[in-house]
Short mmCIF file of C-alpha atoms (C1' of nucleotides) in Angstrom, two decimals:
data_model
loop_
_atom_site.label_atom_id
_atom_site.label_comp_id
_atom_site.label_asym_id
_atom_site.label_seq_id
_atom_site.Cartn_x
_atom_site.Cartn_y
_atom_site.Cartn_z
CA MET A 8 132.24 127.75 80.70
CA ASP A 9 131.58 126.09 77.39
CA ARG A 10 128.26 125.32 75.83
CA THR A 11 128.37 121.64 76.66
CA ASP A 12 128.60 122.42 80.36
CA THR A 13 125.98 125.12 80.10
CA SER A 14 123.51 122.81 78.44
CA LEU A 15 124.20 120.02 80.92
CA ILE A 16 123.54 122.37 83.78
CA ALA A 17 120.29 123.50 82.22
CA LEU A 18 119.23 119.90 81.71
CA ARG A 19 119.95 119.11 85.35
CA ARG A 20 117.94 122.15 86.41
CA ILE A 21 115.02 120.80 84.43
CA LEU A 22 115.34 117.35 85.97
CA ARG A 23 115.73 118.68 89.48
CA ALA A 24 112.96 121.25 89.27
CA THR A 25 110.52 118.66 88.02
CA GLU A 26 111.45 116.18 90.70
CA LEU A 27 111.32 118.59 93.60
CA TYR A 28 108.14 120.27 92.48
CA GLY A 29 106.50 116.91 91.88
CA ARG A 30 107.24 115.99 95.48
CA ASP A 31 105.63 119.20 96.73
CA LEU A 32 102.52 118.71 94.66
CA ALA A 33 102.10 115.14 95.86
CA ARG A 34 102.47 116.24 99.44
CA ASP A 35 99.73 118.80 98.96
CA ALA A 36 97.49 115.93 97.92
CA GLY A 37 98.48 113.86 100.95
CA LEU A 38 100.33 111.37 98.78
CA THR A 39 103.91 110.63 97.85
CA ALA A 40 105.28 111.42 94.42
CA VAL A 41 105.30 107.77 93.41
CA GLN A 42 101.77 107.14 94.61
CA LEU A 43 100.53 110.16 92.70
CA ARG A 44 102.31 109.01 89.57
CA VAL A 45 100.53 105.65 89.74
CA LEU A 46 97.23 107.41 90.19
CA GLN A 47 97.92 109.69 87.25
CA ILE A 48 98.63 106.77 84.96
CA VAL A 49 95.39 105.07 85.92
CA ALA A 50 93.55 108.36 85.58
CA GLU A 51 94.64 108.88 82.00
CA LYS A 52 92.21 106.34 80.66
CA GLY A 53 90.31 105.69 83.88
CA HIS A 54 91.72 102.17 84.14
CA SER A 55 95.01 100.31 83.77
CA THR A 56 96.91 97.16 84.80
CA PRO A 57 99.87 96.54 87.11
CA THR A 58 102.02 95.52 84.15
CA GLU A 59 101.33 98.72 82.26
CA ILE A 60 102.15 100.81 85.29
CA ALA A 61 105.35 98.91 85.97
CA THR A 62 106.46 99.39 82.38
CA ARG A 63 105.60 103.07 82.28
CA MET A 64 107.32 103.81 85.57
CA GLY A 65 110.31 101.60 84.96
CA VAL A 66 109.90 99.61 88.17
CA SER A 67 109.09 95.98 88.88
CA GLN A 68 105.67 94.45 89.19
CA ALA A 69 106.40 93.73 92.82
CA THR A 70 106.84 97.42 93.50
CA VAL A 71 103.65 98.34 91.73
CA SER A 72 101.77 95.66 93.60
CA VAL A 73 102.67 97.26 96.92
CA LEU A 74 101.79 100.73 95.72
CA ILE A 75 98.43 99.61 94.41
CA LYS A 76 97.64 97.92 97.69
CA LYS A 77 98.29 101.20 99.43
CA LEU A 78 96.19 103.25 97.04
CA GLU A 79 93.41 100.69 97.28
CA GLY A 80 93.56 101.08 101.03
CA PHE A 81 93.03 104.81 100.56
CA SER A 82 90.02 104.05 98.33
CA LEU A 83 91.62 105.85 95.41
CA LEU A 84 91.72 102.74 93.22
CA GLU A 85 89.74 99.53 92.89
CA ARG A 86 91.02 96.13 91.84
CA HIS A 87 88.89 93.84 89.68
CA LYS A 88 89.70 90.58 87.96
CA SER A 89 89.74 91.07 84.23
CA LEU A 90 86.97 89.15 82.51
CA ALA A 91 88.88 88.64 79.30
CA ASP A 92 91.93 87.17 81.03
CA ARG A 93 91.44 86.24 84.63
CA ARG A 94 95.18 86.48 85.32
CA GLN A 95 94.99 90.20 84.80
CA THR A 96 93.97 92.72 87.41
CA ASP A 97 91.98 95.62 86.09
CA LEU A 98 92.57 98.82 88.00
CA GLU A 99 89.90 101.44 88.10
CA ILE A 100 90.19 104.90 89.54
CA THR A 101 87.50 105.88 92.01
CA ARG A 102 85.69 109.15 92.27
CA THR A 103 87.92 110.06 95.22
CA GLY A 104 91.00 109.12 93.22
CA ARG A 105 89.92 111.26 90.32
CA ALA A 106 89.47 114.19 92.65
CA LYS A 107 93.02 113.76 93.97
CA VAL A 108 94.48 113.83 90.48
CA ASP A 109 92.52 116.93 89.62
CA VAL A 110 93.72 118.68 92.73
CA ALA A 111 97.36 117.72 92.21
CA PRO A 112 97.91 118.05 88.49
CA ASP A 113 101.05 116.91 86.80
CA ALA A 114 104.09 118.94 87.83
CA LEU A 115 105.14 119.73 84.31
CA GLN A 116 101.66 120.69 83.29
CA GLN A 117 101.20 123.11 86.10
CA ARG A 118 104.49 124.90 85.75
CA TYR A 119 105.11 124.67 82.08
CA VAL A 120 101.97 124.87 80.03
CA ALA A 121 100.81 128.38 80.82
CA GLN A 122 104.24 129.85 80.24
CA PHE A 123 104.81 127.92 77.06
CA GLU A 124 101.55 129.00 75.56
CA ALA A 125 102.30 132.62 76.30
CA LEU A 126 105.38 132.52 74.11
CA PRO A 127 105.43 133.87 70.58
CA ASP A 128 104.88 131.41 67.81
CA TRP A 129 108.44 131.21 66.57
CA GLU A 130 109.75 130.53 70.04
CA GLN A 131 107.31 127.69 70.65
CA SER A 132 108.47 126.11 67.42
CA MET A 133 112.08 126.44 68.41
CA ILE A 134 111.48 124.88 71.81
CA VAL A 135 109.64 121.94 70.33
CA ALA A 136 112.41 121.32 67.83
CA VAL A 137 115.13 121.44 70.45
CA LEU A 138 113.35 119.31 73.03
CA GLU A 139 112.64 116.62 70.50
CA ARG A 140 116.23 116.73 69.35
CA VAL A 141 117.54 116.36 72.90
CA ALA A 142 115.02 113.65 73.76
CA GLY A 143 116.17 111.74 70.72
CA MET A 144 119.75 112.05 71.86
CA LEU A 145 118.91 110.70 75.29
CA ASP A 146 116.50 107.86 74.68
CA ALA A 147 118.29 105.88 72.06
CA SER A 148 115.72 103.14 72.11
CA ASP A 149 112.64 104.20 70.26
CA MET A 150 110.04 104.02 72.94
CA PRO A 151 106.46 105.01 72.45
CA ALA A 152 105.86 108.51 73.68
CA GLU A 153 103.71 108.77 76.74
CA PRO A 154 100.28 110.15 76.15
CA VAL A 155 99.67 113.54 77.61
CA LEU A 156 97.26 114.11 80.41
CA THR A 157 94.35 116.23 79.48
CA THR A 158 94.59 119.43 81.38
CA GLY A 159 91.64 120.14 83.56
CA ASP A 160 91.17 123.12 85.73
CA ILE A 161 94.18 123.70 87.86
CA LEU A 162 92.96 124.23 91.36
CA ARG A 163 94.88 124.23 94.56
CA HIS A 164 93.18 122.87 97.64
CA ASP A 165 95.86 122.50 100.26
CA GLN A 166 93.89 119.85 101.94
CA PRO A 167 94.99 116.34 102.73
CA GLY A 168 92.46 113.68 102.33
CA MET B 6 98.70 117.19 68.23
CA ASP B 7 99.56 120.71 69.24
CA ARG B 8 102.94 122.05 70.17
CA THR B 9 102.24 122.12 73.89
CA ASP B 10 101.60 118.39 73.93
CA THR B 11 104.55 117.71 71.68
CA SER B 12 106.91 119.62 73.90
CA LEU B 13 105.54 117.97 77.04
CA ILE B 14 106.08 114.55 75.55
CA ALA B 15 109.62 115.43 74.63
CA LEU B 16 110.26 116.73 78.13
CA ARG B 17 108.94 113.53 79.63
CA ARG B 18 111.12 111.49 77.34
CA ILE B 19 114.11 113.46 78.57
CA LEU B 20 113.18 112.96 82.21
CA ARG B 21 112.44 109.29 81.82
CA ALA B 22 115.48 108.42 79.74
CA THR B 23 117.77 110.14 82.19
CA GLU B 24 116.25 108.49 85.22
CA LEU B 25 116.15 104.97 83.88
CA TYR B 26 119.58 105.11 82.33
CA GLY B 27 121.05 106.60 85.49
CA ARG B 28 119.73 103.66 87.47
CA ASP B 29 121.30 101.19 85.06
CA LEU B 30 124.65 102.92 85.16
CA ALA B 31 124.67 102.98 88.94
CA ARG B 32 123.83 99.32 89.13
CA ASP B 33 126.73 98.53 86.83
CA ALA B 34 128.96 100.23 89.37
CA GLY B 35 127.45 98.28 92.25
CA LEU B 36 125.83 101.40 93.70
CA THR B 37 122.39 102.93 93.74
CA ALA B 38 121.55 106.01 91.71
CA VAL B 39 121.51 108.22 94.77
CA GLN B 40 124.81 106.93 96.08
CA LEU B 41 126.43 107.47 92.71
CA ARG B 42 125.08 111.00 92.54
CA VAL B 43 126.70 111.83 95.89
CA LEU B 44 129.96 110.41 94.67
CA GLN B 45 129.76 112.39 91.46
CA ILE B 46 129.24 115.64 93.30
CA VAL B 47 132.27 115.01 95.47
CA ALA B 48 134.25 113.91 92.44
CA GLU B 49 133.63 117.16 90.58
CA LYS B 50 136.14 119.07 92.64
CA GLY B 51 137.60 116.10 94.51
CA HIS B 52 136.02 117.30 97.77
CA SER B 53 132.77 118.67 99.14
CA THR B 54 130.66 119.06 102.30
CA PRO B 55 127.40 117.47 103.45
CA THR B 56 125.62 120.81 103.19
CA GLU B 57 126.66 121.32 99.59
CA ILE B 58 125.49 117.84 98.68
CA ALA B 59 122.18 118.26 100.47
CA THR B 60 121.55 121.54 98.66
CA ARG B 61 122.52 120.21 95.26
CA MET B 62 120.40 117.10 95.63
CA GLY B 63 117.45 118.77 97.29
CA VAL B 64 117.39 116.46 100.29
CA SER B 65 117.98 117.02 103.99
CA GLN B 66 121.32 116.92 105.72
CA ALA B 67 120.15 113.91 107.66
CA THR B 68 119.66 111.96 104.47
CA VAL B 69 123.06 112.93 103.16
CA SER B 70 124.67 111.98 106.43
CA VAL B 71 123.41 108.43 106.08
CA LEU B 72 124.51 108.18 102.47
CA ILE B 73 127.98 109.44 103.29
CA LYS B 74 128.29 106.92 106.07
CA LYS B 75 127.48 104.18 103.62
CA LEU B 76 129.94 105.42 101.01
CA GLU B 77 132.59 105.82 103.68
CA GLY B 78 131.97 102.20 104.63
CA PHE B 79 132.66 101.25 101.03
CA SER B 80 135.92 103.24 101.18
CA LEU B 81 134.76 105.49 98.36
CA LEU B 82 134.86 108.64 100.47
CA GLU B 83 136.78 109.90 103.48
CA ARG B 84 135.55 112.26 106.18
CA HIS B 85 137.87 114.85 107.68
CA LYS B 86 137.24 117.73 110.02
CA SER B 87 137.67 121.00 108.23
CA LEU B 88 140.58 123.03 109.58
CA ALA B 89 139.04 126.37 108.73
CA ASP B 90 135.77 125.62 110.52
CA ARG B 91 135.80 122.60 112.73
CA ARG B 92 132.02 122.21 112.51
CA GLN B 93 132.36 121.36 108.86
CA THR B 94 133.12 117.92 107.54
CA ASP B 95 135.36 117.86 104.54
CA LEU B 96 134.59 114.99 102.20
CA GLU B 97 137.33 113.65 100.00
CA ILE B 98 136.94 111.11 97.27
CA THR B 99 139.30 108.15 97.47
CA ARG B 100 141.19 106.53 94.65
CA THR B 101 138.62 103.73 94.67
CA GLY B 102 135.78 106.24 94.58
CA ARG B 103 137.33 108.06 91.68
CA ALA B 104 137.59 104.80 89.80
CA LYS B 105 133.87 104.12 90.35
CA VAL B 106 132.91 107.51 88.98
CA ASP B 107 135.13 107.04 85.96
CA VAL B 108 133.60 103.67 85.21
CA ALA B 109 130.03 104.87 85.71
CA PRO B 110 130.03 108.38 84.31
CA ASP B 111 127.10 110.65 84.62
CA ALA B 112 124.11 109.41 82.65
CA LEU B 113 123.68 112.70 80.88
CA GLN B 114 127.37 112.95 80.13
CA GLN B 115 127.60 109.55 78.60
CA ARG B 116 124.57 109.82 76.37
CA TYR B 117 124.55 113.48 75.61
CA VAL B 118 127.96 115.04 75.37
CA ALA B 119 129.37 113.29 72.34
CA GLN B 120 126.25 113.91 70.31
CA PHE B 121 125.99 117.52 71.40
CA GLU B 122 129.54 118.32 70.49
CA ALA B 123 129.08 116.85 67.05
CA LEU B 124 126.37 119.38 66.24
CA PRO B 125 127.02 122.48 64.18
CA ASP B 126 127.70 125.66 66.03
CA TRP B 127 124.34 127.29 65.43
CA GLU B 128 122.46 124.26 66.67
CA GLN B 129 124.47 124.06 69.87
CA SER B 130 123.63 127.69 70.53
CA MET B 131 119.99 127.09 69.90
CA ILE B 132 119.91 124.11 72.26
CA VAL B 133 121.61 126.03 75.02
CA ALA B 134 119.20 128.92 74.67
CA VAL B 135 116.13 126.71 74.74
CA LEU B 136 117.24 124.50 77.60
CA GLU B 137 118.03 127.50 79.74
CA ARG B 138 114.70 129.02 78.87
CA VAL B 139 112.82 125.85 79.81
CA ALA B 140 114.84 125.40 82.97
CA GLY B 141 113.94 128.95 83.91
CA MET B 142 110.28 128.23 83.35
CA LEU B 143 110.43 125.21 85.59
CA ASP B 144 112.71 126.06 88.46
CA ALA B 145 111.94 129.67 89.24
CA SER B 146 109.45 129.86 92.04
CA ASP B 147 109.17 133.63 91.93
CA MET B 148 109.40 133.81 88.15
CA PRO B 149 110.76 137.34 87.61
CA ALA B 150 109.96 137.22 83.91
CA GLU B 151 113.33 136.83 82.31
CA PRO B 152 113.63 138.76 79.10
CA VAL B 153 112.26 136.82 76.20
CA LEU B 154 114.79 135.22 73.96
CA THR B 155 115.73 137.08 70.84
CA THR B 156 117.55 135.76 67.84
CA GLY B 157 120.27 138.10 68.88
CA ASP B 158 120.79 136.16 72.09
CA ILE B 159 121.32 133.03 70.09
CA LEU B 160 123.70 134.50 67.62
CA ARG B 161 125.72 136.36 70.18
CA HIS B 162 125.94 133.53 72.65
CA ASP B 163 129.44 132.26 73.09
CA GLN B 164 130.85 134.47 70.43
CA PRO B 165 133.71 136.91 70.81
CA GLY B 166 132.97 140.54 71.12
"C1'" DT C 20 92.55 65.16 78.37
"C1'" DT C 21 96.83 66.00 80.68
"C1'" DC C 22 101.23 67.96 80.69
"C1'" DT C 23 104.30 71.77 80.07
"C1'" DG C 24 105.70 76.30 79.78
"C1'" DA C 25 104.64 81.07 79.75
"C1'" DT C 26 102.25 85.04 81.76
"C1'" DA C 27 99.98 88.16 85.49
"C1'" DG C 28 99.99 89.12 89.88
"C1'" DT C 29 100.96 88.79 94.99
"C1'" DT C 30 103.66 88.23 99.13
"C1'" DC C 31 107.78 88.31 101.90
"C1'" DA C 32 112.47 89.39 103.55
"C1'" DA C 33 115.91 92.56 103.17
"C1'" DC C 34 117.75 96.75 102.17
"C1'" DA C 35 117.54 101.84 100.40
"C1'" DT C 36 115.61 106.43 100.75
"C1'" DG C 37 113.92 110.28 103.26
"C1'" DC C 38 112.65 113.18 107.07
"C1'" DA C 39 111.63 115.11 111.73
"C1'" DA C 40 113.34 115.41 116.11
"C1'" DA C 41 116.82 115.31 119.33
"C1'" DG C 42 121.52 115.64 120.26
"C1'" DT C 43 126.71 117.19 119.86
"C1'" DA C 44 130.06 120.39 118.81
"C1'" DA C 45 131.86 124.63 117.11
"C1'" DT C 46 131.28 129.40 115.80
"C1'" DA C 47 129.06 134.09 115.90
"C1'" DA C 48 126.77 137.69 118.17
"C1'" DT C 49 125.49 140.33 122.16
"C1'" DA D 30 129.61 134.92 129.71
"C1'" DT D 31 125.45 133.92 127.54
"C1'" DT D 32 122.74 133.09 123.76
"C1'" DA D 33 121.83 132.03 119.08
"C1'" DT D 34 123.21 130.01 114.99
"C1'" DT D 35 125.42 126.75 112.11
"C1'" DA D 36 127.14 122.07 110.67
"C1'" DC D 37 126.55 117.70 111.28
"C1'" DT D 38 125.10 113.02 113.29
"C1'" DT D 39 122.02 109.69 115.16
"C1'" DT D 40 117.69 107.52 115.78
"C1'" DG D 41 112.98 106.08 114.83
"C1'" DC D 42 109.69 105.48 111.60
"C1'" DA D 43 107.31 105.47 107.09
"C1'" DT D 44 107.88 104.52 102.29
"C1'" DG D 45 110.11 102.60 98.09
"C1'" DT D 46 112.36 98.76 95.68
"C1'" DT D 47 113.68 94.36 94.32
"C1'" DG D 48 114.56 89.17 93.84
"C1'" DA D 49 112.73 84.97 95.01
"C1'" DA D 50 109.08 82.09 95.94
"C1'" DC D 51 104.35 81.43 95.32
"C1'" DT D 52 99.32 81.10 93.22
"C1'" DA D 53 96.43 81.31 89.44
"C1'" DT D 54 95.50 81.39 84.68
"C1'" DC D 55 96.18 80.73 79.88
"C1'" DA D 56 98.01 78.56 75.53
"C1'" DG D 57 99.88 74.99 73.10
"C1'" DA D 58 101.41 70.09 72.41
"C1'" DA D 59 101.19 65.22 72.87
#
DNA sequence: TTCTGATAGTTCAACATGCAAAGTAATAAT
DNA sequence: ATTATTACTTTGCATGTTGAACTATCAGAA
């Protein structure tokens, strides 16, 4: 097997592991992966808008609208009319929503961070260089990098809400 | 920004670019991303089974069964009883199905392969080593501490002797 | 002011995805 | 022969996704 195949397989393992593990984490929180992702985006800054979420997730506004409705029904988010521009809906995460996000941290964070930080210095540097190289190869369009969630305590409460 | 954040951002760029671009490619072929993925798996060897597809994709057999039915309806796949074990269904890709896969190649393939193969030998080796390392960090549930990479691994990878 | 066009968001119909549970059929084990 | 296991399908139900149609708001032009 040549190196091209080997690297493709490794990439697919990364994609698959992240997807499957993300599903598990969401289920632990009593949410679906997509719902949790919406909540995480709002949680980053504590507030957001449907348009921002749609852009970040790569889905339509219509889709986001439905998801938000659901999360609002769970009392994890609140909708308010924006004062600056009354067309906009300002989304705010609730205390309950914040708790969910803390309980079900980002899949990559949970699996990756601890291991990465345990690596020797030179290896961390190498990984960063390669990942950025590969990311550049894949996302031709220069998109703004997503901000990183701040890592809180990683706790596991296997309790649906 | 520290290296942990940098590497997480790069990883997310990889995940996002692959997902969004995969959706676009599938739509160009008149299929959904999931349907195309099934077709690609069958196309690899020209045939497959529902169980293999379910395992590879990380979904249940029931889900695969529905997808296959759909693809069969489009005349992209054919179902045959396996002769060796009549419980098994042997899936064969049709000429039409093969054409679809050729037109809408794998998202990673299309964006990644040409660029990867243009890289110098040492950089290809480095990428392979890092991607496998990261994949191992993400997809191993038991995590039996694979030996840490050494420069020797990189240099010796894919070399004679 | 009023008109026009653009923007932000929602709703609805229709279809896709995903799974558990129940069922069929064939094989393996005893 | 009987039982258990394996491979797969079907069905019912919840969720995800979008385009199209709609409301509301804003921004600019006449």
